[in-house]
Amino acid sequence: MSLLPPTGSLIPVDAPFSAAQESWLAGFIAGIAAAGKKASGAAPTTTIDVLFGTQTGNAEFLADELVSGAKARGLGGRATPLDAVTPEQLAEMSHVLVVTSTYGEGEMPDNAGLFWDAVQATTVPRLEGLQYAVLGLGDTSYDEFCQAGKLLDTRFEQLGATRIHDRVDCDVDFEDPAALWSAAVLDRLAAGAGAQPGASGPAGDPATSASATGGAGASRASRPGSQWNKRNPYPSALVENRLLSSPRSAKEIRHYEFDLGDSGIEYAAGDALAVVPVNDEVFVEQLLEQVGANGGEALDGRPIAEVLRTDREIRTPSKDLIADLVQRAPSSELAAVVSHGDKHELDRWLWGRDVLDLLRDAGPAAPGLDELLPNLRPLQARQYSISSSPLAHPDRIHLTIASVRYGDPHRMYAGVASTFLADRVSPDGTVDVYLQPNASFGVPADDSAPMIMIGPGTGIAPFRGFLHERAVSGATGRNWLFFGDQHRDTDFVYEDELTSLQASGVLDRLDLAFSRDQAEKVYVQTRMLEQARELYAWLEDGGHVYVCGDASRMAKDVEAALLSVIGGQRGRGDDDAQAYLADMRRGKRYVRDVY
């Protein structure tokens, strides 16, 4: 099957589309033409269930696109979060497409974990009547690349389902491979639909469609599209850059405001903004000096210094670069660490080191410019939780970001995007940005529902937006914020705002945890345990729990505290507490924005 636009395509030959985009558009147009030939009242004979697992929204976006593509080809389609489907409902489906990201070190994303647990049970129904295909989203810089997709693909096969197309595992630049996979799968399903006249979805809806849940669970497809995206970011004026933390703080937390101008960007509280950074020129010069280049060398007609500044990831070493350096310099310190075969030891050694450090470690065996470039990954946008509400600030997007700086007088290190914003954008300068919607992370659709927000440090960002949203909308639901950092006198960001929100009655409870203001460290999870009875009462009253911040420790500690609160108050054991929290997850009453 050819994936090229058909002869006579309506797509102009000079249209600015990639091959994958042309393939998708060609299929879309062909589907519309085919649908137009059918009787106006004809119902689709095949329903495609697109099940997605997402952490930041990309998999849900692709799921919505798949449903649109299916309908354009005369098929039925619906997108549903994986956790909203039981094994019994899955067994009644005929055609399933799974799109899932991978979270952390090979884990299922938050809205797919319950599904994965369920389909591993020994009592799970067989799936002999189901046809399926899997698309994985991931990042090759992680060892367990696209592991969630691999696990689900294998499990479906073990349960007897028939694979209709090979799984594709996408790296961070997922758009083209995802479009090619989508076009191929949908074309195959459309071609076979006539041979399966009785095929349809399960009797009744297997779960509430993502597009029908509303509120925080609303599908991204229900939002207006935008011309601004990863390939075409919007040049937004950075109109405010101010220090939030005290100059005496060990941290540097800043408040930024981006002017949306005439972009037409429509955001929601809980979304993220992707910032396209530019590498530090000084660091680029150091790297060029290390490889013996002057920066004037050309790559595809552009000076190499510009390419390194805007297009390549030169801070974080790629796996390919590490493997190449180990082969080139087997006596290096890096090679010695890798030879132990201990991933955690390698992670510890790499922490804080950048590409320049590794080149210097390799010594004379280090690669030159031409050999280095293929092993540098594309420079990626950085996503930050939006800390404003469109109801309060419709023309601006606010971000709350900690500037990453560390090192010693001999060598200072800096975060790529955080210090780009803090130091290198002129007062009248612009920054390329695009919206990253997060449909699962937003204020409750029910304005009367209690809201419990847990976000230490810069994890407060989305909750500032949530509180502004509820203040302007006049929501009657109670609001409780757990916030903390190191020291109250230097790290209590947005203190004046939070105090004002308390005084106005918008913020009903504010529990603070400043870890280093006393001999014994106190964290947000400590405060949760101290308020166990009241916290459980809010849960019983339909409270929604939101967590934002560090995934590696904080989020895990907060979940452990939440389970302890539930278990202690219910008194029915650990299994019951786990089931209670699982029900909250299914109801979108326990959601996380963690990184």
JSON list of N, CA and C in Angstrom, two decimals, residues 235-271:
[
{"chain": "A", "resi": 235, "resn": "PRO", "atom": "N", "xyz": [5.68, 33.62, 18.19]},
{"chain": "A", "resi": 235, "resn": "PRO", "atom": "CA", "xyz": [6.70, 34.50, 18.81]},
{"chain": "A", "resi": 235, "resn": "PRO", "atom": "C", "xyz": [6.03, 35.46, 19.79]},
{"chain": "A", "resi": 236, "resn": "SER", "atom": "N", "xyz": [6.00, 35.06, 21.04]},
{"chain": "A", "resi": 236, "resn": "SER", "atom": "CA", "xyz": [5.30, 35.83, 22.07]},
{"chain": "A", "resi": 236, "resn": "SER", "atom": "C", "xyz": [6.25, 36.80, 22.76]},
{"chain": "A", "resi": 237, "resn": "ALA", "atom": "N", "xyz": [5.76, 38.01, 23.00]},
{"chain": "A", "resi": 237, "resn": "ALA", "atom": "CA", "xyz": [6.56, 38.99, 23.74]},
{"chain": "A", "resi": 237, "resn": "ALA", "atom": "C", "xyz": [6.59, 38.62, 25.21]},
{"chain": "A", "resi": 238, "resn": "LEU", "atom": "N", "xyz": [7.79, 38.53, 25.77]},
{"chain": "A", "resi": 238, "resn": "LEU", "atom": "CA", "xyz": [7.94, 38.29, 27.21]},
{"chain": "A", "resi": 238, "resn": "LEU", "atom": "C", "xyz": [7.82, 39.65, 27.91]},
{"chain": "A", "resi": 239, "resn": "VAL", "atom": "N", "xyz": [6.67, 39.91, 28.51]},
{"chain": "A", "resi": 239, "resn": "VAL", "atom": "CA", "xyz": [6.38, 41.25, 29.02]},
{"chain": "A", "resi": 239, "resn": "VAL", "atom": "C", "xyz": [6.66, 41.40, 30.51]},
{"chain": "A", "resi": 240, "resn": "GLU", "atom": "N", "xyz": [6.89, 40.29, 31.20]},
{"chain": "A", "resi": 240, "resn": "GLU", "atom": "CA", "xyz": [7.26, 40.41, 32.62]},
{"chain": "A", "resi": 240, "resn": "GLU", "atom": "C", "xyz": [8.18, 39.28, 33.01]},
{"chain": "A", "resi": 241, "resn": "ASN", "atom": "N", "xyz": [9.20, 39.64, 33.77]},
{"chain": "A", "resi": 241, "resn": "ASN", "atom": "CA", "xyz": [10.19, 38.71, 34.29]},
{"chain": "A", "resi": 241, "resn": "ASN", "atom": "C", "xyz": [10.61, 39.25, 35.65]},
{"chain": "A", "resi": 242, "resn": "ARG", "atom": "N", "xyz": [10.06, 38.68, 36.72]},
{"chain": "A", "resi": 242, "resn": "ARG", "atom": "CA", "xyz": [10.38, 39.21, 38.05]},
{"chain": "A", "resi": 242, "resn": "ARG", "atom": "C", "xyz": [10.70, 38.08, 39.02]},
{"chain": "A", "resi": 243, "resn": "LEU", "atom": "N", "xyz": [11.59, 38.39, 39.93]},
{"chain": "A", "resi": 243, "resn": "LEU", "atom": "CA", "xyz": [12.02, 37.42, 40.94]},
{"chain": "A", "resi": 243, "resn": "LEU", "atom": "C", "xyz": [10.95, 37.28, 42.01]},
{"chain": "A", "resi": 244, "resn": "LEU", "atom": "N", "xyz": [10.56, 36.04, 42.29]},
{"chain": "A", "resi": 244, "resn": "LEU", "atom": "CA", "xyz": [9.58, 35.76, 43.34]},
{"chain": "A", "resi": 244, "resn": "LEU", "atom": "C", "xyz": [10.24, 35.43, 44.67]},
{"chain": "A", "resi": 245, "resn": "SER", "atom": "N", "xyz": [11.25, 34.59, 44.62]},
{"chain": "A", "resi": 245, "resn": "SER", "atom": "CA", "xyz": [11.95, 34.20, 45.84]},
{"chain": "A", "resi": 245, "resn": "SER", "atom": "C", "xyz": [12.87, 35.32, 46.29]},
{"chain": "A", "resi": 246, "resn": "SER", "atom": "N", "xyz": [13.25, 35.26, 47.54]},
{"chain": "A", "resi": 246, "resn": "SER", "atom": "CA", "xyz": [14.16, 36.28, 48.08]},
{"chain": "A", "resi": 246, "resn": "SER", "atom": "C", "xyz": [15.56, 36.11, 47.48]},
{"chain": "A", "resi": 247, "resn": "PRO", "atom": "N", "xyz": [16.30, 37.21, 47.31]},
{"chain": "A", "resi": 247, "resn": "PRO", "atom": "CA", "xyz": [17.70, 37.09, 46.86]},
{"chain": "A", "resi": 247, "resn": "PRO", "atom": "C", "xyz": [18.54, 36.24, 47.81]},
{"chain": "A", "resi": 248, "resn": "ARG", "atom": "N", "xyz": [18.07, 36.08, 49.04]},
{"chain": "A", "resi": 248, "resn": "ARG", "atom": "CA", "xyz": [18.79, 35.27, 50.02]},
{"chain": "A", "resi": 248, "resn": "ARG", "atom": "C", "xyz": [18.45, 33.79, 49.93]},
{"chain": "A", "resi": 249, "resn": "SER", "atom": "N", "xyz": [17.50, 33.45, 49.10]},
{"chain": "A", "resi": 249, "resn": "SER", "atom": "CA", "xyz": [17.07, 32.05, 48.98]},
{"chain": "A", "resi": 249, "resn": "SER", "atom": "C", "xyz": [18.12, 31.22, 48.26]},
{"chain": "A", "resi": 250, "resn": "ALA", "atom": "N", "xyz": [18.12, 29.94, 48.56]},
{"chain": "A", "resi": 250, "resn": "ALA", "atom": "CA", "xyz": [19.00, 29.01, 47.83]},
{"chain": "A", "resi": 250, "resn": "ALA", "atom": "C", "xyz": [18.47, 28.74, 46.44]},
{"chain": "A", "resi": 251, "resn": "LYS", "atom": "N", "xyz": [17.23, 29.17, 46.18]},
{"chain": "A", "resi": 251, "resn": "LYS", "atom": "CA", "xyz": [16.61, 28.96, 44.88]},
{"chain": "A", "resi": 251, "resn": "LYS", "atom": "C", "xyz": [16.37, 30.30, 44.21]},
{"chain": "A", "resi": 252, "resn": "GLU", "atom": "N", "xyz": [16.14, 30.24, 42.90]},
{"chain": "A", "resi": 252, "resn": "GLU", "atom": "CA", "xyz": [15.79, 31.43, 42.14]},
{"chain": "A", "resi": 252, "resn": "GLU", "atom": "C", "xyz": [14.52, 31.14, 41.38]},
{"chain": "A", "resi": 253, "resn": "ILE", "atom": "N", "xyz": [13.39, 31.55, 41.93]},
{"chain": "A", "resi": 253, "resn": "ILE", "atom": "CA", "xyz": [12.09, 31.29, 41.33]},
{"chain": "A", "resi": 253, "resn": "ILE", "atom": "C", "xyz": [11.56, 32.59, 40.74]},
{"chain": "A", "resi": 254, "resn": "ARG", "atom": "N", "xyz": [11.18, 32.53, 39.46]},
{"chain": "A", "resi": 254, "resn": "ARG", "atom": "CA", "xyz": [10.76, 33.73, 38.74]},
{"chain": "A", "resi": 254, "resn": "ARG", "atom": "C", "xyz": [9.34, 33.59, 38.20]},
{"chain": "A", "resi": 255, "resn": "HIS", "atom": "N", "xyz": [8.70, 34.75, 38.06]},
{"chain": "A", "resi": 255, "resn": "HIS", "atom": "CA", "xyz": [7.36, 34.86, 37.47]},
{"chain": "A", "resi": 255, "resn": "HIS", "atom": "C", "xyz": [7.50, 35.48, 36.09]},
{"chain": "A", "resi": 256, "resn": "TYR", "atom": "N", "xyz": [6.93, 34.80, 35.08]},
{"chain": "A", "resi": 256, "resn": "TYR", "atom": "CA", "xyz": [7.00, 35.30, 33.70]},
{"chain": "A", "resi": 256, "resn": "TYR", "atom": "C", "xyz": [5.59, 35.50, 33.16]},
{"chain": "A", "resi": 257, "resn": "GLU", "atom": "N", "xyz": [5.45, 36.50, 32.27]},
{"chain": "A", "resi": 257, "resn": "GLU", "atom": "CA", "xyz": [4.18, 36.71, 31.59]},
{"chain": "A", "resi": 257, "resn": "GLU", "atom": "C", "xyz": [4.44, 36.87, 30.10]},
{"chain": "A", "resi": 258, "resn": "PHE", "atom": "N", "xyz": [3.68, 36.10, 29.31]},
{"chain": "A", "resi": 258, "resn": "PHE", "atom": "CA", "xyz": [3.80, 36.11, 27.85]},
{"chain": "A", "resi": 258, "resn": "PHE", "atom": "C", "xyz": [2.55, 36.73, 27.25]},
{"chain": "A", "resi": 259, "resn": "ASP", "atom": "N", "xyz": [2.74, 37.69, 26.37]},
{"chain": "A", "resi": 259, "resn": "ASP", "atom": "CA", "xyz": [1.63, 38.37, 25.71]},
{"chain": "A", "resi": 259, "resn": "ASP", "atom": "C", "xyz": [1.14, 37.51, 24.54]},
{"chain": "A", "resi": 260, "resn": "LEU", "atom": "N", "xyz": [-0.15, 37.20, 24.53]},
{"chain": "A", "resi": 260, "resn": "LEU", "atom": "CA", "xyz": [-0.71, 36.37, 23.46]},
{"chain": "A", "resi": 260, "resn": "LEU", "atom": "C", "xyz": [-1.05, 37.17, 22.21]},
{"chain": "A", "resi": 261, "resn": "GLY", "atom": "N", "xyz": [-1.08, 38.50, 22.33]},
{"chain": "A", "resi": 261, "resn": "GLY", "atom": "CA", "xyz": [-1.29, 39.36, 21.18]},
{"chain": "A", "resi": 261, "resn": "GLY", "atom": "C", "xyz": [-2.48, 38.92, 20.34]},
{"chain": "A", "resi": 262, "resn": "ASP", "atom": "N", "xyz": [-2.26, 38.83, 19.03]},
{"chain": "A", "resi": 262, "resn": "ASP", "atom": "CA", "xyz": [-3.32, 38.41, 18.12]},
{"chain": "A", "resi": 262, "resn": "ASP", "atom": "C", "xyz": [-3.19, 36.94, 17.73]},
{"chain": "A", "resi": 263, "resn": "SER", "atom": "N", "xyz": [-2.55, 36.15, 18.59]},
{"chain": "A", "resi": 263, "resn": "SER", "atom": "CA", "xyz": [-2.28, 34.75, 18.27]},
{"chain": "A", "resi": 263, "resn": "SER", "atom": "C", "xyz": [-3.54, 33.90, 18.16]},
{"chain": "A", "resi": 264, "resn": "GLY", "atom": "N", "xyz": [-4.58, 34.29, 18.88]},
{"chain": "A", "resi": 264, "resn": "GLY", "atom": "CA", "xyz": [-5.77, 33.45, 18.92]},
{"chain": "A", "resi": 264, "resn": "GLY", "atom": "C", "xyz": [-5.64, 32.25, 19.82]},
{"chain": "A", "resi": 265, "resn": "ILE", "atom": "N", "xyz": [-4.53, 32.13, 20.56]},
{"chain": "A", "resi": 265, "resn": "ILE", "atom": "CA", "xyz": [-4.33, 31.00, 21.47]},
{"chain": "A", "resi": 265, "resn": "ILE", "atom": "C", "xyz": [-5.35, 31.07, 22.60]},
{"chain": "A", "resi": 266, "resn": "GLU", "atom": "N", "xyz": [-6.07, 29.98, 22.81]},
{"chain": "A", "resi": 266, "resn": "GLU", "atom": "CA", "xyz": [-7.04, 29.88, 23.89]},
{"chain": "A", "resi": 266, "resn": "GLU", "atom": "C", "xyz": [-6.59, 28.77, 24.83]},
{"chain": "A", "resi": 267, "resn": "TYR", "atom": "N", "xyz": [-6.23, 29.14, 26.04]},
{"chain": "A", "resi": 267, "resn": "TYR", "atom": "CA", "xyz": [-5.71, 28.16, 26.98]},
{"chain": "A", "resi": 267, "resn": "TYR", "atom": "C", "xyz": [-6.70, 27.93, 28.11]},
{"chain": "A", "resi": 268, "resn": "ALA", "atom": "N", "xyz": [-6.47, 26.90, 28.88]},
{"chain": "A", "resi": 268, "resn": "ALA", "atom": "CA", "xyz": [-7.28, 26.60, 30.06]},
{"chain": "A", "resi": 268, "resn": "ALA", "atom": "C", "xyz": [-6.36, 26.45, 31.26]},
{"chain": "A", "resi": 269, "resn": "ALA", "atom": "N", "xyz": [-6.88, 26.79, 32.43]},
{"chain": "A", "resi": 269, "resn": "ALA", "atom": "CA", "xyz": [-6.11, 26.56, 33.66]},
{"chain": "A", "resi": 269, "resn": "ALA", "atom": "C", "xyz": [-5.78, 25.08, 33.75]},
{"chain": "A", "resi": 270, "resn": "GLY", "atom": "N", "xyz": [-4.51, 24.76, 33.95]},
{"chain": "A", "resi": 270, "resn": "GLY", "atom": "CA", "xyz": [-4.06, 23.36, 33.98]},
{"chain": "A", "resi": 270, "resn": "GLY", "atom": "C", "xyz": [-3.28, 22.95, 32.76]},
{"chain": "A", "resi": 271, "resn": "ASP", "atom": "N", "xyz": [-3.38, 23.74, 31.68]},
{"chain": "A", "resi": 271, "resn": "ASP", "atom": "CA", "xyz": [-2.57, 23.46, 30.49]},
{"chain": "A", "resi": 271, "resn": "ASP", "atom": "C", "xyz": [-1.10, 23.77, 30.76]}
]
